[in-house]
Coordinates of C-alpha atoms in Angstrom, one line a residue:
X1 CA 5.7 20.4 11.3
X2 CA 4.0 19.6 14.9
X3 CA 0.9 18.2 14.0
X4 CA -0.2 14.9 15.5
X5 CA -1.2 12.3 12.7
X6 CA -1.0 8.9 14.3
X7 CA -2.9 7.0 16.9
X8 CA -1.0 4.9 19.5
X9 CA 1.7 3.9 17.3
X10 CA 3.0 5.4 14.3
X11 CA 1.1 3.7 11.4
X12 CA 1.1 4.6 8.3
X13 CA -2.4 3.4 2.3
X14 CA -1.3 3.1 -1.2
X15 CA -3.6 4.3 -3.8
X16 CA -3.8 0.8 -5.1
X17 CA -1.9 -2.3 -4.6
X18 CA -1.9 -3.4 -8.0
X19 CA -1.9 -2.0 -11.9
X20 CA -5.3 -1.1 -12.8
X21 CA -7.7 -2.1 -15.7
X22 CA -8.9 0.4 -17.8
X23 CA -12.4 0.1 -16.6
X24 CA -14.9 -2.4 -15.7
X25 CA -18.5 -2.7 -14.6
X26 CA -21.4 -0.4 -14.6
X27 CA -21.2 3.2 -15.5
X28 CA -24.2 4.3 -13.7
X29 CA -23.8 7.1 -11.0
X30 CA -25.7 7.4 -7.7
X31 CA -26.1 5.8 -4.3
X32 CA -28.3 2.8 -3.5
X33 CA -31.2 1.7 -5.6
X34 CA -34.7 0.9 -4.8
X35 CA -35.5 -0.4 -1.3
X36 CA -33.3 -3.2 -0.5
X37 CA -30.5 -2.7 -3.2
X38 CA -27.0 -1.7 -2.0
X39 CA -24.4 -0.2 -4.1
X40 CA -20.8 -0.9 -3.9
X41 CA -17.9 1.1 -5.8
X42 CA -14.8 -1.0 -5.9
X43 CA -11.3 -0.5 -7.3
X44 CA -10.5 -3.1 -10.1
X45 CA -7.6 -5.0 -8.9
X46 CA -7.1 -7.1 -12.3
X47 CA -4.9 -6.3 -15.1
X48 CA -6.7 -7.9 -17.7
X49 CA -10.5 -9.4 -18.5
X50 CA -9.1 -12.6 -17.4
X51 CA -8.0 -11.3 -13.9
X52 CA -10.8 -9.0 -13.4
X53 CA -12.3 -8.7 -10.1
X54 CA -15.7 -8.9 -11.7
X55 CA -16.2 -12.9 -11.4
X56 CA -15.3 -12.5 -7.4
X57 CA -18.0 -10.0 -6.8
X58 CA -20.6 -11.6 -9.2
X59 CA -20.2 -14.9 -7.2
X60 CA -20.1 -13.0 -3.6
X61 CA -23.3 -10.9 -4.3
X62 CA -24.9 -13.9 -5.7
X63 CA -24.0 -16.0 -2.7
X64 CA -25.0 -13.2 -0.3
X65 CA -28.5 -12.7 -2.0
X66 CA -29.1 -16.2 -1.7
X67 CA -28.6 -16.1 2.2
X68 CA -30.3 -12.7 2.6
X69 CA -33.2 -12.7 -0.2
X70 CA -34.2 -9.0 0.9
X71 CA -31.2 -7.5 0.1
X72 CA -29.5 -7.1 -3.3
X73 CA -25.9 -5.7 -4.0
X74 CA -24.8 -4.0 -7.2
X75 CA -20.9 -3.5 -7.7
X76 CA -19.5 -1.0 -10.0
X77 CA -15.9 -1.3 -10.8
X78 CA -13.3 1.5 -11.3
X79 CA -9.8 1.8 -12.3
X80 CA -7.4 2.9 -9.6
X81 CA -6.6 5.8 -11.4
X82 CA -10.1 7.0 -11.4
X83 CA -11.7 5.5 -8.1
X84 CA -10.7 8.4 -5.8
X85 CA -11.6 11.2 -7.8
X86 CA -15.0 9.4 -9.0
X87 CA -16.1 8.4 -5.4
X88 CA -15.4 12.0 -4.3
X89 CA -17.5 13.5 -7.0
X90 CA -20.3 11.2 -6.0
X91 CA -20.3 12.3 -2.5
X92 CA -20.2 16.0 -3.6
X93 CA -23.2 15.4 -5.7
X94 CA -25.2 13.7 -3.0
X95 CA -25.0 10.5 -4.8
X96 CA -22.4 8.5 -2.5
X97 CA -22.5 4.9 -2.9
X98 CA -23.5 2.8 0.3
X99 CA -19.9 1.3 0.2
X100 CA -16.5 2.0 -1.3
X101 CA -13.3 -0.1 -1.6
X102 CA -10.5 2.1 -2.3
X103 CA -7.2 3.6 -1.3
X104 CA -8.3 6.4 1.0
X105 CA -11.0 7.1 3.7
X106 CA -10.0 9.8 6.0
X107 CA -11.2 12.8 4.0
X108 CA -14.6 11.2 4.1
X109 CA -14.4 10.4 8.0
X110 CA -13.5 13.8 8.6
X111 CA -16.5 15.1 6.8
X112 CA -18.8 12.9 9.0
X113 CA -19.8 11.0 5.9
X114 CA -18.9 7.3 7.2
X115 CA -20.5 4.9 9.7
X116 CA -17.9 3.8 12.3
X117 CA -16.9 -0.1 12.5
X118 CA -19.0 -0.3 15.7
X119 CA -21.8 1.0 13.8
X120 CA -21.6 -1.9 11.3
X121 CA -20.0 -4.9 12.7
X122 CA -20.1 -7.0 15.6
X123 CA -17.4 -6.5 18.6
X124 CA -15.8 -9.8 17.5
X125 CA -15.8 -9.0 13.8
X126 CA -14.2 -5.4 14.7
X127 CA -11.4 -7.1 17.1
X128 CA -10.4 -9.5 14.2
X129 CA -8.5 -7.1 12.1
X130 CA -4.7 -7.1 12.4
X131 CA -3.5 -4.5 14.8
X132 CA -1.4 -2.3 12.5
X133 CA -4.2 -2.0 10.0
X134 CA -6.8 -1.2 12.5
X135 CA -4.7 1.5 13.6
X136 CA -4.0 2.9 10.4
X137 CA -8.0 2.8 9.6
X138 CA -9.0 4.6 13.1
X139 CA -9.3 8.4 13.3
X140 CA -8.7 8.8 17.0
X141 CA -9.9 5.8 18.6
X142 CA -12.6 5.1 16.0
X143 CA -12.2 2.6 13.1
X144 CA -13.8 4.2 10.0
X145 CA -11.5 2.5 7.2
X146 CA -12.1 -1.2 7.3
X147 CA -9.1 -2.9 6.0
X148 CA -9.5 -5.4 3.2
X149 CA -6.2 -6.6 1.8
X150 CA -2.9 -5.7 2.6
X151 CA 0.6 -6.5 2.0
X152 CA 4.1 -5.6 3.2
X153 CA 7.5 -5.0 1.6
X154 CA 10.5 -7.1 1.7
X155 CA 13.8 -6.8 -0.6
X156 CA 13.8 -9.1 -3.3
X157 CA 17.0 -10.6 -5.2
X158 CA 17.4 -12.5 -7.9
X159 CA 19.4 -15.6 -6.7
X160 CA 20.7 -16.7 -10.2
X161 CA 22.2 -13.1 -10.5
X162 CA 23.6 -13.4 -7.0
X163 CA 25.1 -16.7 -7.5
X164 CA 27.0 -15.7 -10.7
X165 CA 28.3 -12.3 -8.9
X166 CA 29.4 -14.4 -5.8
X167 CA 27.4 -12.5 -3.3
X168 CA 24.9 -13.2 -0.7
X169 CA 21.6 -11.5 0.7
X170 CA 22.6 -8.2 2.1
X171 CA 21.9 -7.2 5.8
X172 CA 23.4 -3.6 6.0
X173 CA 23.5 -0.8 3.4
X174 CA 27.3 -1.5 2.9
X175 CA 26.6 -4.9 2.0
X176 CA 23.9 -3.9 -0.2
X177 CA 26.3 -1.5 -2.0
X178 CA 29.0 -4.2 -2.4
X179 CA 26.4 -6.7 -3.9
X180 CA 25.1 -4.1 -6.3
X181 CA 28.9 -3.3 -7.3
X182 CA 29.6 -6.9 -7.6
X183 CA 26.3 -7.2 -9.8
X184 CA 27.3 -4.2 -12.0
X185 CA 30.7 -6.0 -12.6
X186 CA 28.9 -9.0 -14.2
X187 CA 27.0 -6.9 -16.4
X188 CA 23.6 -6.7 -14.6
X189 CA 21.4 -3.7 -16.2
X190 CA 19.8 -2.7 -12.7
X191 CA 22.0 -3.8 -9.9
X192 CA 19.4 -2.2 -7.4
X193 CA 16.3 -1.0 -8.9
X194 CA 15.2 2.3 -7.1
X195 CA 11.7 3.2 -8.2
X196 CA 11.4 7.0 -7.0
X197 CA 9.2 7.9 -9.9
X198 CA 5.9 9.7 -9.5
X199 CA 4.0 6.2 -9.5
X200 CA 4.7 5.1 -5.9
X201 CA 8.0 7.0 -4.8
X202 CA 6.4 7.3 -1.4
X203 CA 6.9 3.6 -0.7
X204 CA 10.7 3.2 -1.7
X205 CA 11.3 6.5 0.1
X206 CA 9.8 5.3 3.2
X207 CA 11.4 1.8 3.2
X208 CA 14.7 3.5 2.9
X209 CA 14.2 6.0 5.7
X210 CA 12.7 3.3 8.3
X211 CA 15.9 1.1 7.6
X212 CA 17.8 4.1 9.1
X213 CA 15.6 4.9 12.1
X214 CA 13.6 7.5 10.2
X215 CA 10.4 7.7 8.4
X216 CA 7.6 10.0 7.9
X217 CA 6.8 10.6 11.7
X218 CA 8.6 11.2 15.0
X219 CA 7.9 9.1 18.0
X220 CA 5.2 11.2 19.1
X221 CA 3.4 10.7 15.8
X222 CA 4.1 14.3 14.4
X223 CA 5.3 14.4 10.5
X224 CA 9.2 14.8 10.4
X225 CA 9.7 14.5 6.6
X226 CA 13.0 16.5 6.9
X227 CA 14.5 15.0 10.0
X228 CA 18.2 14.4 10.1
X229 CA 18.0 10.8 9.6
X230 CA 15.7 11.1 6.4
X231 CA 18.4 13.9 5.2
X232 CA 21.6 11.3 5.9
X233 CA 19.4 8.4 4.2
X234 CA 19.0 10.2 1.0
X235 CA 22.7 11.5 1.0
X236 CA 23.9 7.9 1.2
X237 CA 21.7 6.8 -1.6
X238 CA 22.8 9.7 -3.6
X239 CA 26.7 9.3 -3.0
X240 CA 26.7 5.3 -2.7
X241 CA 24.2 4.0 -5.3
X242 CA 23.3 6.5 -7.8
X243 CA 26.6 8.5 -8.1
X244 CA 28.6 5.3 -8.7
X245 CA 25.9 3.9 -11.3
X246 CA 24.5 1.1 -9.3
X247 CA 20.9 1.8 -9.9
X248 CA 20.7 1.2 -13.7
X249 CA 20.2 3.3 -16.7
X250 CA 17.0 5.0 -15.7
X251 CA 17.3 7.7 -13.2
X252 CA 15.6 7.0 -10.1
X253 CA 13.4 10.2 -10.3
X254 CA 12.1 8.5 -13.9
X255 CA 11.7 5.0 -12.8
X256 CA 8.1 3.7 -11.9
X257 CA 7.4 1.0 -9.8
X258 CA 5.5 -1.1 -12.7
X259 CA 8.7 -0.4 -15.0
X260 CA 10.9 -2.1 -12.1
X261 CA 8.8 -4.7 -11.5
X262 CA 8.6 -5.8 -15.3
X263 CA 12.4 -5.3 -15.5
X264 CA 12.6 -7.9 -12.5
X265 CA 10.4 -10.4 -14.2
X266 CA 12.7 -10.2 -17.1
X267 CA 15.9 -11.1 -15.2
X268 CA 17.3 -7.6 -15.4
X269 CA 17.4 -6.6 -11.9
X270 CA 19.4 -7.8 -8.9
X271 CA 17.7 -6.2 -6.1
X272 CA 14.6 -4.2 -5.3
X273 CA 11.8 -4.0 -2.9
X274 CA 8.6 -5.9 -3.7
X275 CA 5.4 -7.4 -2.5
X276 CA 4.0 -11.0 -2.7
X277 CA 2.4 -10.8 -6.2
X278 CA 5.8 -9.8 -7.6
X279 CA 7.5 -13.1 -6.4
X280 CA 4.7 -15.1 -7.7
X281 CA 4.9 -13.2 -11.1
X282 CA 8.8 -13.6 -11.4
X283 CA 8.8 -17.5 -10.2
X284 CA 6.2 -18.0 -13.0
X285 CA 8.5 -16.6 -15.4
X286 CA 11.6 -18.7 -14.0
X287 CA 13.3 -16.4 -11.8
X288 CA 14.6 -17.7 -8.6
X289 CA 13.4 -15.3 -6.1
X290 CA 15.2 -14.5 -2.8
X291 CA 13.6 -12.4 -0.3
X292 CA 15.1 -10.7 2.9
X293 CA 14.1 -7.8 5.4
X294 CA 15.4 -4.5 4.0
X295 CA 19.1 -4.1 5.1
X296 CA 19.5 -1.4 7.7
X297 CA 22.0 1.3 7.9
X298 CA 25.6 0.7 9.1
X299 CA 25.2 3.3 11.9
X300 CA 22.3 1.0 13.3
X301 CA 24.1 -2.3 12.8
X302 CA 23.0 -5.6 11.2
X303 CA 21.4 -7.0 14.3
X304 CA 18.7 -4.1 14.4
X305 CA 15.3 -4.8 13.5
X306 CA 13.6 -2.0 11.6
X307 CA 9.8 -2.0 10.4
X308 CA 9.0 -2.8 7.0
X309 CA 6.3 -0.7 5.0
X310 CA 2.8 -2.0 4.9
X311 CA 0.1 -1.2 2.6
X312 CA -3.5 -1.8 2.7
X313 CA -6.8 -0.9 0.8
X314 CA -10.0 0.1 2.8
X315 CA -13.8 -0.6 2.6
X316 CA -16.0 2.2 3.8
X317 CA -19.7 2.9 4.6
X318 CA -21.5 5.9 3.7
X319 CA -24.4 7.2 5.9
X320 CA -26.0 9.0 3.3
X321 CA -28.8 6.5 2.4
X322 CA -29.2 5.4 5.9
X323 CA -28.6 1.6 5.1
X324 CA -26.6 0.7 8.1
X325 CA -28.2 -2.7 9.0
X326 CA -28.3 -3.9 5.3
X327 CA -24.7 -2.8 5.1
X328 CA -23.7 -4.6 8.2
X329 CA -25.2 -7.6 7.2
X330 CA -23.1 -7.5 3.8
X331 CA -20.0 -6.7 5.3
X332 CA -20.2 -9.6 7.9
X333 CA -20.6 -11.9 4.9
X334 CA -17.8 -10.4 2.9
X335 CA -15.4 -10.5 5.9
X336 CA -16.0 -14.4 6.5
X337 CA -12.8 -16.1 6.4
X338 CA -13.6 -18.0 3.0
X339 CA -14.8 -14.7 1.2
X340 CA -11.8 -12.4 2.3
X341 CA -9.2 -15.3 1.7
X342 CA -10.4 -16.3 -1.8
X343 CA -10.0 -12.3 -2.6
X344 CA -6.6 -12.2 -0.9
X345 CA -5.4 -15.3 -2.8
X346 CA -6.6 -14.3 -6.1
X347 CA -4.2 -11.2 -6.1
X348 CA -1.4 -12.6 -3.8
X349 CA -2.3 -10.2 -1.1
X350 CA -3.0 -10.8 2.5
X351 CA -6.3 -10.9 4.2
X352 CA -6.6 -8.3 6.9
X353 CA -8.1 -10.4 9.6
X354 CA -6.4 -12.2 12.3
X355 CA -8.6 -15.4 11.6
X356 CA -8.3 -15.4 7.7
X357 CA -4.4 -15.1 8.1
X358 CA -4.0 -17.6 10.6
X359 CA -2.9 -20.9 8.6
X360 CA -2.6 -21.6 4.9
X361 CA -5.4 -24.2 4.9
X362 CA -7.8 -21.9 6.9
X363 CA -6.7 -18.5 5.5
X364 CA -5.6 -19.2 2.0
X365 CA -2.0 -17.7 3.0
X366 CA 0.6 -19.4 0.4
X367 CA 3.5 -20.6 2.3
X368 CA 5.8 -18.3 0.2
X369 CA 3.5 -15.4 1.4
X370 CA 4.1 -16.1 5.4
X371 CA 7.1 -14.0 5.7
X372 CA 5.1 -11.1 4.3
X373 CA 2.5 -11.8 6.7
X374 CA 4.9 -11.7 9.6
X375 CA 6.5 -8.4 8.5
X376 CA 3.2 -7.1 8.2
X377 CA 2.5 -7.6 11.7
X378 CA 5.2 -5.3 12.9
X379 CA 5.0 -2.9 9.7
X380 CA 4.3 1.0 9.4
X381 CA 1.7 2.0 7.4
X382 CA 1.2 5.5 5.7
X383 CA -0.5 8.1 7.6
X384 CA -3.7 7.4 5.9
X385 CA -5.8 8.4 9.1
X386 CA -4.8 12.1 8.3
X387 CA -6.9 13.7 5.9
X388 CA -4.0 15.5 4.2
X389 CA -2.2 12.2 3.3
X390 CA -3.4 12.5 -0.2
X391 CA -1.9 15.7 -0.6
X392 CA 1.4 14.9 1.2
X393 CA 1.9 11.7 -0.3
X394 CA 1.7 13.3 -3.8
X395 CA 4.2 15.8 -2.8
X396 CA 6.6 13.3 -1.8
X397 CA 5.8 11.1 -4.9
X398 CA 6.5 14.1 -7.4
X399 CA 9.5 15.5 -5.7
X400 CA 11.6 12.9 -3.5
X401 CA 13.5 11.7 -6.8
X402 CA 15.1 15.2 -7.0
X403 CA 16.8 14.3 -3.7
X404 CA 19.3 11.6 -5.3
X405 CA 19.7 13.6 -8.8
X406 CA 23.3 14.4 -9.6
X407 CA 22.7 18.1 -9.0
X408 CA 20.1 17.3 -6.2
X409 CA 20.6 18.5 -2.5
X410 CA 18.8 15.9 -0.3
X411 CA 18.4 18.6 2.7
X412 CA 16.8 21.3 0.3
X413 CA 14.4 18.8 -1.4
X414 CA 13.2 17.1 1.9
X415 CA 12.7 20.7 3.6
X416 CA 10.8 21.9 0.4
X417 CA 8.6 18.8 0.8
X418 CA 8.0 19.3 4.5
X419 CA 7.1 22.9 3.7
X420 CA 4.4 22.0 1.2
X421 CA 3.1 19.4 3.6
X422 CA 2.8 22.0 6.7
X423 CA 0.8 24.3 3.9
X424 CA -1.5 21.4 3.3
X425 CA -2.1 21.1 7.0
X426 CA -2.9 24.8 7.3
X427 CA -6.0 24.3 5.1
X428 CA -7.7 22.2 7.8

């Protein structure tokens, strides 16, 4: 598939970083209200009433209106499972919100529906975004998706289980396999938990592909879903982890991220790929957590540094109601270090700006999260600036697990995914 999908670097969003609530906030539809009222539709990041994003947005909007009495902001919270569909419906019906905070922006940008960052923010504010995030939020050289919060992935391991098995943190695939075998011999339920189920298989797949010099794109920024490196990656996983029974009782194609994370916090998992909030949750339950960069393939060697996967969620501003000045004023307020950091810290995520992520005291970065920030600076994000990515990622999520099934053929599965991605591209 020879279609350029990336900008100057191969940057690659999840459709949500955290488990969603069933719903929260107003159920009203439509765009901005009377005169000086802006409407923001935002994803709900909490997983209970106690952790709901409502209290954050209530405080921010109250403080903002106190500082700018002529502008009010109404916030509607939607669960991650619904927000992409609902915002798309609002836009199609001519009732776009003024702003949305969600997992995908490029389709709206391609339709000419969004304000660009330079129409909303000062030059200083626009330049403050972390570079990998700014690249992923840009179509061509124009920033449309304003990164809000982000995360990166590292390999987590249960230090207690590792100690009992007499193994140390792996640096290569062969060391990972040896550690998994030792963990299995000690009765660990999931020596390596591999969530290739439909919830978020595209993240696990990309992590492994990058660690073998592959990924979703080639050096020119074109999709390379069925590259030789990617095929080799899934053959190795199938032959060395799945077939020997080192991934636990649940087949990877049926194991979702949330279930794998829950098993880790129960002490049933030796190793898995995770992000900051999981480390906090596991430690709160008494699990001693170690984190390292994803081990690399033996063909690359333990000294090789490969990118990790970065993920981000995006703020976007719709042109429909013409409230450019008011939106820009509100976004300048939201992206102040104290406000952005408060949200990121609440959910153990990383703020998207250089200034807010600079120091623990100034930016709300937990010392334990600093390594995730370091990884994020050199991470690859999903190709969210490609309008087809939502379709392509869904194809990956629903099919990649078949590549490591006992009867699966990694080459055939990856070529089928690549073919479906190519078909999606032909529609644009």
